[in-house]
Coordinates of C-alpha atoms in Angstrom, one line a residue:
X1 CA 87.7 17.3 149.9
X2 CA 87.2 19.2 146.5
X3 CA 86.5 22.7 147.8
X4 CA 86.6 25.4 144.8
X5 CA 89.3 27.7 145.1
X6 CA 88.5 31.2 144.2
X7 CA 91.3 33.7 143.2
X8 CA 90.6 37.5 143.3
X9 CA 91.2 39.3 140.2
X10 CA 94.1 41.6 140.1
X11 CA 93.2 44.5 137.6
X12 CA 97.0 45.8 137.5
X13 CA 98.0 42.3 136.6
X14 CA 95.3 41.7 134.1
X15 CA 96.4 45.1 132.3
X16 CA 99.9 44.2 132.4
X17 CA 99.5 40.9 130.5
X18 CA 98.5 40.8 126.9
X19 CA 95.2 39.4 125.7
X20 CA 96.8 37.5 123.2
X21 CA 99.5 36.4 121.0
X22 CA 100.5 37.8 117.5
X23 CA 100.3 41.0 115.8
X24 CA 98.0 43.1 117.6
X25 CA 95.8 45.8 115.8
X26 CA 95.8 49.4 116.9
X27 CA 92.3 50.1 118.1
X28 CA 91.0 53.6 119.4
X29 CA 88.1 54.6 121.7
X30 CA 86.7 57.1 119.3
X31 CA 83.8 58.1 121.8
X32 CA 86.5 58.8 124.6
X33 CA 88.5 61.1 122.0
X34 CA 85.2 63.1 121.3
X35 CA 84.5 63.4 124.8
X36 CA 87.9 64.9 125.5
X37 CA 87.1 67.5 123.0
X38 CA 84.0 68.5 124.6
X39 CA 84.2 72.2 125.8
X40 CA 83.8 72.8 129.5
X41 CA 80.5 74.4 130.7
X42 CA 81.4 78.2 131.6
X43 CA 79.5 80.1 134.4
X44 CA 78.4 83.4 133.8
X45 CA 80.9 86.1 135.3
X46 CA 81.6 89.7 135.1
X47 CA 85.7 90.7 134.6
X48 CA 87.2 93.9 135.0
X49 CA 88.7 95.8 132.0
X50 CA 85.6 95.2 129.7
X51 CA 82.8 97.6 129.1
X52 CA 79.6 97.3 130.9
X53 CA 77.9 96.5 127.8
X54 CA 80.4 93.7 127.1
X55 CA 79.7 92.4 130.6
X56 CA 76.1 92.3 130.2
X57 CA 76.2 90.6 126.9
X58 CA 78.6 87.9 128.0
X59 CA 76.4 87.5 131.4
X60 CA 73.2 87.3 129.3
X61 CA 74.4 84.9 126.8
X62 CA 76.1 82.5 129.3
X63 CA 72.9 82.5 131.2
X64 CA 71.3 80.6 128.5
X65 CA 74.4 78.1 129.0
X66 CA 74.2 77.4 132.6
X67 CA 71.9 78.3 135.1
X68 CA 72.8 80.2 138.3
X69 CA 70.9 77.6 140.4
X70 CA 72.8 74.5 140.3
X71 CA 69.9 72.9 142.2
X72 CA 67.4 73.4 139.5
X73 CA 67.8 70.4 137.2
X74 CA 65.0 71.3 135.0
X75 CA 66.5 74.8 133.7
X76 CA 69.8 73.2 133.2
X77 CA 68.3 70.7 131.0
X78 CA 66.5 73.6 129.0
X79 CA 69.8 75.7 128.5
X80 CA 71.6 72.4 127.5
X81 CA 68.8 72.0 124.8
X82 CA 69.5 75.7 123.8
X83 CA 73.2 75.5 123.5
X84 CA 72.8 72.3 121.5
X85 CA 71.0 74.2 118.7
X86 CA 74.5 75.7 117.8
X87 CA 77.5 73.4 116.7
X88 CA 79.6 74.8 119.8
X89 CA 79.6 71.9 122.2
X90 CA 82.9 70.5 121.0
X91 CA 86.1 72.1 119.4
X92 CA 89.4 71.0 117.7
X93 CA 92.4 73.6 118.2
X94 CA 94.9 74.1 115.5
X95 CA 98.2 75.9 116.5
X96 CA 100.2 76.3 113.1
X97 CA 100.7 80.1 113.0
X98 CA 102.9 82.3 114.8
X99 CA 101.3 85.3 114.9
X100 CA 97.3 86.7 114.8
X101 CA 95.0 85.0 112.3
X102 CA 93.3 87.4 110.0
X103 CA 91.6 85.3 107.5
X104 CA 90.3 81.8 106.9
X105 CA 88.5 80.0 104.2
X106 CA 87.2 76.4 103.6
X107 CA 86.3 75.0 100.3
X108 CA 82.8 73.9 99.3
X109 CA 83.4 70.4 100.4
X110 CA 85.0 71.3 103.8
X111 CA 87.9 69.2 103.1
X112 CA 90.6 71.9 102.9
X113 CA 91.1 74.7 105.2
X114 CA 93.5 77.7 104.3
X115 CA 94.3 80.6 106.7
X116 CA 96.3 83.6 106.5
X117 CA 98.0 85.4 109.3
X118 CA 100.0 88.7 110.1
X119 CA 103.3 86.4 110.1
X120 CA 103.1 86.7 106.2
X121 CA 102.1 82.9 105.5
X122 CA 99.3 81.0 104.3
X123 CA 98.9 77.8 105.7
X124 CA 96.8 75.0 104.0
X125 CA 95.1 72.0 106.2
X126 CA 93.7 69.0 104.9
X127 CA 91.3 67.3 107.1
X128 CA 91.5 64.2 105.2
X129 CA 95.1 63.5 106.3
X130 CA 94.6 64.6 110.0
X131 CA 94.6 62.7 113.1
X132 CA 94.0 63.6 116.7
X133 CA 98.0 63.4 117.1
X134 CA 98.7 64.9 113.7
X135 CA 97.1 68.5 113.8
X136 CA 99.5 70.3 111.4
X137 CA 99.5 72.2 108.0
X138 CA 100.8 70.3 105.2
X139 CA 102.1 73.4 103.3
X140 CA 103.3 77.2 104.2
X141 CA 103.2 79.7 101.4
X142 CA 104.5 83.0 101.4
X143 CA 102.7 84.8 98.7
X144 CA 104.7 87.9 98.6
X145 CA 108.5 86.1 98.7
X146 CA 110.3 86.9 95.7
X147 CA 113.7 85.3 96.5
X148 CA 115.1 83.1 99.2
X149 CA 117.3 86.2 100.8
X150 CA 116.7 87.2 104.3
X151 CA 116.5 90.6 103.2
X152 CA 113.6 90.2 100.7
X153 CA 110.3 91.9 101.9
X154 CA 107.3 90.1 103.2
X155 CA 103.6 91.6 104.0
X156 CA 100.7 90.3 106.1
X157 CA 97.8 88.7 104.7
X158 CA 94.4 90.6 104.8
X159 CA 92.2 88.2 103.0
X160 CA 91.8 84.5 101.5
X161 CA 88.9 83.1 100.1
X162 CA 88.0 80.0 98.0
X163 CA 86.3 80.4 94.8
X164 CA 82.9 79.5 95.7
X165 CA 81.7 78.2 92.1
X166 CA 85.5 76.8 91.4
X167 CA 87.3 75.4 94.4
X168 CA 90.4 75.1 92.8
X169 CA 91.5 78.9 92.9
X170 CA 91.9 80.8 96.0
X171 CA 91.9 84.7 96.0
X172 CA 94.9 86.1 98.4
X173 CA 95.1 89.7 99.5
X174 CA 98.3 90.9 101.1
X175 CA 99.3 94.3 102.1
X176 CA 100.6 95.3 98.6
X177 CA 99.1 96.7 95.6
X178 CA 98.7 93.4 93.7
X179 CA 96.4 90.5 94.2
X180 CA 97.2 87.0 93.4
X181 CA 95.2 83.9 92.6
X182 CA 96.9 80.6 93.9
X183 CA 95.8 77.0 93.3
X184 CA 94.4 74.7 96.0
X185 CA 97.7 73.4 96.4
X186 CA 99.5 76.9 96.9
X187 CA 101.0 77.3 93.5
X188 CA 100.5 80.7 91.9
X189 CA 98.4 81.1 88.8
X190 CA 98.0 85.0 88.3
X191 CA 98.7 88.1 89.5
X192 CA 97.2 91.6 89.2
X193 CA 99.6 94.3 87.7
X194 CA 100.2 97.7 89.7
X195 CA 98.8 100.9 88.3
X196 CA 100.6 104.1 87.6
X197 CA 101.0 106.1 90.9
X198 CA 101.6 109.5 88.8
X199 CA 98.1 109.3 87.1
X200 CA 95.6 111.6 88.8
X201 CA 92.4 109.9 87.2
X202 CA 91.9 106.4 88.7
X203 CA 89.9 105.3 85.8
X204 CA 93.2 105.5 83.5
X205 CA 95.1 103.2 85.9
X206 CA 95.5 99.6 85.3
X207 CA 95.8 98.5 88.6
X208 CA 95.6 99.5 92.3
X209 CA 98.3 102.2 93.0
X210 CA 98.4 101.5 96.9
X211 CA 97.8 98.8 99.4
X212 CA 94.9 96.4 98.9
X213 CA 92.5 95.9 102.0
X214 CA 90.4 93.3 101.0
X215 CA 88.5 91.3 98.2
X216 CA 85.8 88.7 97.3
X217 CA 84.5 86.4 94.6
X218 CA 81.4 86.7 92.3
X219 CA 78.9 84.6 94.0
X220 CA 77.9 82.7 90.4
X221 CA 80.6 83.7 88.0
X222 CA 84.0 81.9 88.3
X223 CA 85.8 84.2 86.5
X224 CA 85.1 87.7 88.4
X225 CA 86.4 89.0 91.7
X226 CA 86.8 92.3 93.2
X227 CA 89.3 94.0 95.2
X228 CA 89.3 97.1 97.2
X229 CA 92.2 99.3 97.9
X230 CA 93.2 102.4 99.9
X231 CA 93.3 104.3 96.7
X232 CA 89.5 105.0 97.0
X233 CA 88.7 102.4 94.3
X234 CA 87.1 99.0 93.6
X235 CA 88.5 96.8 90.6
X236 CA 86.8 94.0 89.2
X237 CA 89.1 91.3 87.4
X238 CA 88.7 88.7 85.0
X239 CA 90.5 85.8 85.9
X240 CA 90.1 83.8 82.8
X241 CA 92.1 86.8 81.1
X242 CA 95.3 86.6 83.2
X243 CA 93.9 89.0 85.8
X244 CA 92.8 91.5 83.2
X245 CA 91.2 94.7 84.6
X246 CA 87.3 94.6 83.6
X247 CA 85.9 97.7 85.5
X248 CA 87.2 100.4 87.9
X249 CA 84.7 101.8 90.4
X250 CA 85.8 105.2 91.9
X251 CA 84.3 106.1 95.0
X252 CA 84.1 110.0 95.5
X253 CA 84.3 111.0 99.2
X254 CA 82.3 113.9 100.1
X255 CA 83.9 114.2 103.3
X256 CA 85.3 117.8 104.1
X257 CA 89.0 118.1 103.6
X258 CA 89.1 114.5 101.9
X259 CA 89.7 115.6 98.4
X260 CA 87.4 113.4 97.1
X261 CA 89.4 110.0 98.1
X262 CA 88.9 107.8 101.1
X263 CA 90.0 104.0 101.8
X264 CA 87.8 101.2 101.2
X265 CA 87.7 99.1 104.3
X266 CA 85.4 96.3 103.3
X267 CA 83.4 94.6 100.4
X268 CA 81.0 92.0 99.9
X269 CA 79.2 90.5 97.0
X270 CA 75.9 88.8 97.4
X271 CA 73.4 87.1 95.1
X272 CA 70.1 88.6 94.9
X273 CA 66.7 86.4 95.4
X274 CA 64.7 85.1 92.5
X275 CA 67.6 85.1 90.1
X276 CA 67.8 89.0 90.0
X277 CA 71.0 90.8 89.6
X278 CA 73.6 90.7 92.5
X279 CA 74.6 93.3 94.9
X280 CA 78.1 94.9 95.3
X281 CA 78.5 96.5 98.7
X282 CA 81.4 98.5 100.2
X283 CA 82.3 100.3 103.3
X284 CA 84.8 103.3 103.4
X285 CA 86.8 105.0 106.0
X286 CA 84.9 108.2 105.5
X287 CA 81.9 106.4 107.3
X288 CA 79.7 105.7 104.2
X289 CA 78.3 102.5 103.0
X290 CA 77.7 102.1 99.2
X291 CA 75.9 99.7 97.0
X292 CA 76.0 99.2 93.1
X293 CA 74.1 96.7 91.0
X294 CA 76.4 93.8 90.8
X295 CA 76.1 93.6 86.9
X296 CA 76.9 97.3 86.4
X297 CA 76.9 99.8 85.1
X298 CA 79.2 101.3 87.9
X299 CA 79.4 104.8 87.1
X300 CA 76.8 106.0 89.8
X301 CA 75.9 103.8 93.0
X302 CA 72.4 102.3 93.5
X303 CA 72.3 103.4 96.8
X304 CA 74.6 105.4 99.2
X305 CA 74.6 106.0 103.0
X306 CA 77.0 108.8 103.9
X307 CA 77.1 108.6 107.9
X308 CA 76.5 104.7 108.2
X309 CA 79.4 104.8 110.6
X310 CA 81.4 107.3 112.5
X311 CA 84.2 108.9 110.3
X312 CA 87.6 108.1 110.1
X313 CA 86.8 104.9 111.9
X314 CA 87.6 101.5 109.9
X315 CA 84.5 99.1 109.5
X316 CA 86.3 95.9 108.8
X317 CA 82.9 93.5 109.3
X318 CA 80.6 93.4 106.4
X319 CA 78.3 90.6 105.2
X320 CA 75.1 90.2 103.1
X321 CA 72.4 87.6 103.7
X322 CA 71.9 84.6 101.5
X323 CA 68.9 86.2 100.3
X324 CA 70.5 89.5 99.5
X325 CA 67.9 91.4 101.6
X326 CA 69.8 92.4 104.6
X327 CA 73.3 93.7 105.1
X328 CA 75.4 93.8 108.4
X329 CA 78.0 96.0 109.5
X330 CA 80.4 96.1 112.3
X331 CA 82.0 99.5 112.7
X332 CA 85.0 101.0 114.4
X333 CA 82.7 103.3 116.5
X334 CA 81.6 100.3 118.6
X335 CA 78.3 99.5 117.0
X336 CA 76.7 96.7 115.0
X337 CA 74.0 97.9 112.5
X338 CA 71.4 96.0 110.4
X339 CA 70.5 97.3 106.9
X340 CA 67.5 96.6 104.4
X341 CA 68.8 96.4 100.8
X342 CA 65.3 97.4 99.6
X343 CA 65.4 100.7 101.9
X344 CA 69.2 101.4 102.0
X345 CA 68.6 104.4 104.1
X346 CA 68.3 103.9 108.0
X347 CA 69.5 101.0 109.8
X348 CA 66.7 98.6 111.1
X349 CA 68.7 97.8 114.2
X350 CA 71.5 98.9 116.2
X351 CA 73.5 97.7 119.0
X352 CA 76.5 98.6 120.8
X353 CA 79.4 96.2 120.5
X354 CA 83.2 96.7 121.4
X355 CA 85.3 97.0 118.3
X356 CA 89.0 95.5 117.6
X357 CA 89.5 97.1 114.2
X358 CA 91.8 99.9 115.4
X359 CA 94.2 96.9 116.3
X360 CA 93.0 94.0 113.8
X361 CA 91.1 95.7 110.5
X362 CA 90.1 92.4 109.3
X363 CA 87.8 91.8 112.4
X364 CA 84.8 90.4 110.8
X365 CA 81.0 89.8 111.1
X366 CA 79.2 87.0 109.1
X367 CA 75.7 85.6 108.6
X368 CA 74.8 81.8 109.3
X369 CA 74.3 79.5 106.2
X370 CA 70.6 80.0 106.6
X371 CA 70.8 83.8 107.7
X372 CA 69.0 82.7 111.1
X373 CA 71.9 84.0 113.0
X374 CA 75.0 86.3 113.1
X375 CA 78.2 85.4 114.6
X376 CA 81.0 87.9 115.6
X377 CA 83.8 88.2 118.2
X378 CA 84.9 90.2 121.2
X379 CA 88.0 91.8 122.4
X380 CA 87.8 89.2 125.3
X381 CA 87.6 86.4 123.1
X382 CA 84.2 85.6 123.4
X383 CA 81.8 84.1 120.4
X384 CA 78.7 86.1 120.1
X385 CA 75.7 84.4 118.1
X386 CA 73.3 87.2 117.6
X387 CA 69.5 87.2 116.3
X388 CA 69.3 89.2 113.3
X389 CA 66.1 90.5 114.2
X390 CA 67.1 92.3 117.2
X391 CA 70.9 91.9 117.1
X392 CA 70.6 90.6 120.9
X393 CA 72.8 87.8 121.7
X394 CA 71.5 84.1 121.5
X395 CA 74.3 82.7 123.0
X396 CA 77.6 84.0 124.0
X397 CA 80.5 81.4 124.8
X398 CA 84.5 81.9 125.6
X399 CA 86.7 80.7 122.9
X400 CA 90.1 82.2 123.7
X401 CA 89.5 84.4 126.9
X402 CA 91.7 87.4 127.1
X403 CA 92.8 87.2 123.1
X404 CA 90.4 88.9 120.8
X405 CA 88.4 87.1 117.9
X406 CA 89.5 88.1 114.6
X407 CA 88.1 86.1 111.7
X408 CA 85.1 83.7 111.7
X409 CA 83.9 81.3 109.2
X410 CA 80.5 79.0 109.5
X411 CA 80.4 76.4 106.8
X412 CA 77.0 75.4 105.5
X413 CA 78.2 71.9 104.6
X414 CA 80.0 71.0 107.7
X415 CA 77.9 72.9 110.0
X416 CA 81.0 73.9 111.8
X417 CA 81.9 77.4 113.0
X418 CA 85.8 78.2 112.9
X419 CA 87.5 81.0 114.5
X420 CA 90.6 82.6 114.3
X421 CA 92.2 84.7 117.4
X422 CA 95.1 86.9 118.3
X423 CA 97.1 84.0 120.1
X424 CA 97.5 82.5 116.7
X425 CA 95.1 79.7 117.3
X426 CA 92.4 78.2 115.0
X427 CA 89.2 77.0 116.8
X428 CA 87.2 74.6 114.9
X429 CA 83.6 74.3 117.0
X430 CA 81.4 71.5 116.1
X431 CA 78.7 69.1 117.5
X432 CA 78.6 65.4 117.1
X433 CA 75.1 65.2 116.4
X434 CA 75.1 68.1 114.5
X435 CA 78.0 68.5 112.4
X436 CA 79.3 66.3 109.6
X437 CA 82.9 65.5 108.5
X438 CA 85.5 68.2 109.2
X439 CA 86.7 68.1 112.8
X440 CA 84.1 65.2 113.8
X441 CA 86.0 63.0 111.4
X442 CA 89.3 63.9 112.6
X443 CA 88.5 63.1 116.1
X444 CA 86.9 60.0 115.1
X445 CA 90.0 58.4 113.7
X446 CA 92.7 56.5 115.5
X447 CA 95.7 58.4 116.5
X448 CA 98.6 57.9 114.4
X449 CA 101.8 56.3 116.3
X450 CA 104.7 58.8 116.4
X451 CA 107.3 57.3 114.0
X452 CA 111.1 58.3 114.1
X453 CA 110.4 60.2 110.7
X454 CA 107.7 62.5 112.4
X455 CA 110.6 64.1 114.6
X456 CA 111.7 67.2 112.8
X457 CA 114.8 66.9 115.0
X458 CA 116.0 63.8 113.6
X459 CA 115.1 64.4 109.7
X460 CA 116.4 66.5 107.1
X461 CA 114.6 69.2 105.0
X462 CA 115.8 68.5 101.7
X463 CA 114.7 72.3 100.5
X464 CA 117.2 73.5 103.1
X465 CA 119.9 71.6 102.1
X466 CA 121.8 69.8 105.0
X467 CA 120.5 69.8 108.5
X468 CA 122.3 71.4 111.2
X469 CA 123.1 68.1 112.9
X470 CA 124.8 66.6 109.9
X471 CA 128.6 65.6 110.1
X472 CA 130.7 65.7 107.1
X473 CA 134.1 64.1 107.7
X474 CA 136.0 63.3 104.5
X475 CA 138.9 61.7 106.3
X476 CA 136.9 60.2 109.1
X477 CA 138.7 62.3 111.7
X478 CA 136.0 63.9 113.9
X479 CA 138.8 65.6 116.3
X480 CA 139.2 68.2 113.8
X481 CA 135.6 69.1 113.8
X482 CA 134.1 71.8 116.5
X483 CA 131.3 70.8 118.4
X484 CA 128.0 71.7 116.5
X485 CA 126.1 72.2 119.4
X486 CA 124.5 75.6 119.3
X487 CA 125.1 77.4 122.4
X488 CA 123.5 80.6 123.7
X489 CA 126.8 82.8 123.0
X490 CA 127.6 81.0 119.6
X491 CA 126.1 82.3 116.4
X492 CA 123.1 80.2 115.1
X493 CA 124.0 77.8 112.1
X494 CA 120.7 77.9 110.5
X495 CA 119.1 80.3 108.1
X496 CA 120.5 83.2 105.9
X497 CA 122.5 86.1 106.4
X498 CA 121.4 89.6 105.4
X499 CA 123.5 89.2 102.0
X500 CA 121.9 86.0 101.5
X501 CA 124.7 83.6 102.5
X502 CA 124.1 80.6 104.7
X503 CA 125.2 80.6 108.3
X504 CA 126.2 77.1 108.3
X505 CA 130.0 77.2 107.4
X506 CA 129.6 73.6 106.0
X507 CA 127.2 74.7 103.2
X508 CA 128.8 76.2 100.0
X509 CA 127.7 79.5 98.8
X510 CA 125.5 79.5 95.7
X511 CA 125.9 82.9 94.2
X512 CA 122.7 84.5 93.2
X513 CA 122.3 84.7 89.4
X514 CA 120.6 87.8 88.5
X515 CA 119.4 88.6 84.8
X516 CA 122.2 90.9 84.4
X517 CA 124.5 88.3 85.4
X518 CA 123.2 85.7 82.8
X519 CA 124.3 88.3 80.0
X520 CA 127.6 89.1 81.4
X521 CA 130.8 87.0 81.0
X522 CA 132.2 85.9 84.3
X523 CA 136.3 86.1 85.2
X524 CA 136.9 82.9 84.1
X525 CA 135.7 83.4 80.6
X526 CA 137.2 86.6 80.2
X527 CA 140.8 84.9 81.3
X528 CA 140.6 82.1 79.2
X529 CA 139.2 83.6 75.9
X530 CA 140.3 87.2 75.9
X531 CA 144.2 87.5 75.1
X532 CA 146.4 89.6 77.5
X533 CA 143.3 90.3 79.8
X534 CA 145.4 89.8 82.9
X535 CA 147.4 92.7 82.0
X536 CA 144.6 94.7 83.7
X537 CA 145.8 93.6 87.2
X538 CA 149.5 94.0 86.5
X539 CA 151.9 97.2 87.1
X540 CA 152.7 98.3 83.4
X541 CA 156.2 99.3 84.3
X542 CA 156.8 95.9 86.0
X543 CA 155.3 94.3 83.0
X544 CA 157.6 96.2 80.5
X545 CA 161.0 95.7 82.6
X546 CA 160.3 91.8 82.7
X547 CA 161.0 91.8 78.8
X548 CA 164.3 94.1 78.9
X549 CA 166.6 91.2 79.3
X550 CA 164.9 89.1 76.7
X551 CA 164.8 92.0 74.0
X552 CA 168.4 92.5 74.6
X553 CA 169.5 89.3 74.1
X554 CA 167.0 88.1 71.3
X555 CA 165.7 91.4 69.7
X556 CA 162.6 90.8 67.5
X557 CA 162.8 93.8 65.2
X558 CA 166.8 94.2 64.7
X559 CA 167.8 90.4 64.6
X560 CA 168.2 90.7 60.9
X561 CA 171.5 93.0 61.0
X562 CA 172.6 92.1 64.6
X563 CA 175.7 90.3 63.3
X564 CA 176.5 92.8 60.6
X565 CA 176.1 95.9 62.6
X566 CA 179.7 97.8 63.2
X567 CA 180.8 98.0 66.7
X568 CA 180.4 101.6 67.8
X569 CA 183.9 103.1 68.7
X570 CA 184.1 106.0 70.9
X571 CA 187.2 107.9 71.7
X572 CA 189.1 107.1 74.9
X573 CA 189.2 110.2 77.0
X574 CA 191.4 110.4 80.3
X575 CA 190.9 112.1 83.4
X576 CA 193.0 115.2 82.7
X577 CA 191.3 115.8 79.4
X578 CA 188.3 115.7 80.9
X579 CA 189.2 118.3 83.6
X580 CA 190.6 120.4 80.8
X581 CA 187.5 120.2 78.7
X582 CA 185.4 121.5 81.6
X583 CA 188.0 124.4 82.3
X584 CA 187.7 125.6 78.7
X585 CA 183.8 125.5 78.7
X586 CA 183.6 127.6 81.7
X587 CA 186.2 130.1 79.6
X588 CA 183.9 130.3 76.8
X589 CA 180.8 130.7 79.1
X590 CA 182.6 133.8 81.0

């Protein structure tokens, strides 16, 4: 009987056995990776702790993303179509900072991302080298660090921005009076000078005399940038002349008791349509909003609004549309206002929106690349996409619930939205069907296999010298070495002390060479080249007595007549004569 024998398939055994022999190529299911990066759809909800207006905005925006009635499939399809209009369906999360992210920038091609944070560092990310398992920055720079000592001062980063015309340079603004220009690889190129703080007239100073709050590039001129400071000035710099100051704009505050000075909180330099001159718009702490002609002269503003926002509130969000006709501001008085540059007197629209500038002064608001939408964040971690005509939300979606959104960016070429939050996370929102390159390309790559060299615990950072796990045994005797495992009660072996010395006793101390020390001889040079220099550390009496015996036996100056000198002969006096002489001396005295 030739009956057919049927064997049931065992999926577990099939997955265990190899499909073939020889070298296997690594393949990745890119569709599954992109699907995993899809953001979950959120239902509208009202949370305690937020304002009533914030709750209504979130509920109104989320109602477009998901319908309350789960049985109505048609409404859900319409909501998903509306959400697909914006690149927010998927996200990529970068966790490279330790503190809130205050600013971010992308170059024109969208290949390099730079973020600044209150941890005083600037992180450089390259999308071309990232994979789903290697989401990290390739370089970290502290632009204000001057030496490697632990006592050196560092300052938080306020603003970073790529040059829109020449993406090889980056403007970096820290909490100091000097702005810096870095290359796209983090190398310093130029630095502005600090002004004389004892001069009363700000026109005569060569730079800012106090902290710089923000800055930006000229929209069409690659060599010009402007910085805004707390000294009530805007300063235009020519980067082709090593950050030479070109113009000084002094804003005279008219607020009572301000003595004509205030703090400049935000600045934007936008191009004007039809080839006209550009517009330079700045906001101040006294609540004013000022606009100048971008090409000058800057002696008097072309338009000024004194009470654009409430006085003594920080207006950190400021942006101008791509056509240069509308300006949007987000003030510290919990309002968002839209202005027309042609009638720069009263706002076109005003809505209430919670502000975070009291804690995070760089909280931003941005136009979309086509100026058809406005994006901003909220103290509760929601992203608001507003309609510029009415400033009402078209979409409200949670990004980092419970953690405020600070910095925002909508890249025109990638069509992706980047957000920086107070929990030190950078979210790159994208849509596979609408976005190109950037995060979409990263998630479509095969994950990189983790090599032993990728584990920082098993590698050595050559810039920091020997690693903490290195064992140096010249005689090969490990018993004399103490255990290098750092427990909670032991002192750490990494980093530097306050004096600049290494905490690791195995690393030799390299003395710090200062400019003064380079021109001064050291102790070894003095001891080897200056005669009798060692006498400075000796007792002079002991130094002379050690030559007493030698001077008696071998005199230096009386050696010529030492043999011919007659011997001194003294009279021999007995004890009786000595006593008698004393008595006669007493009689004479009496």
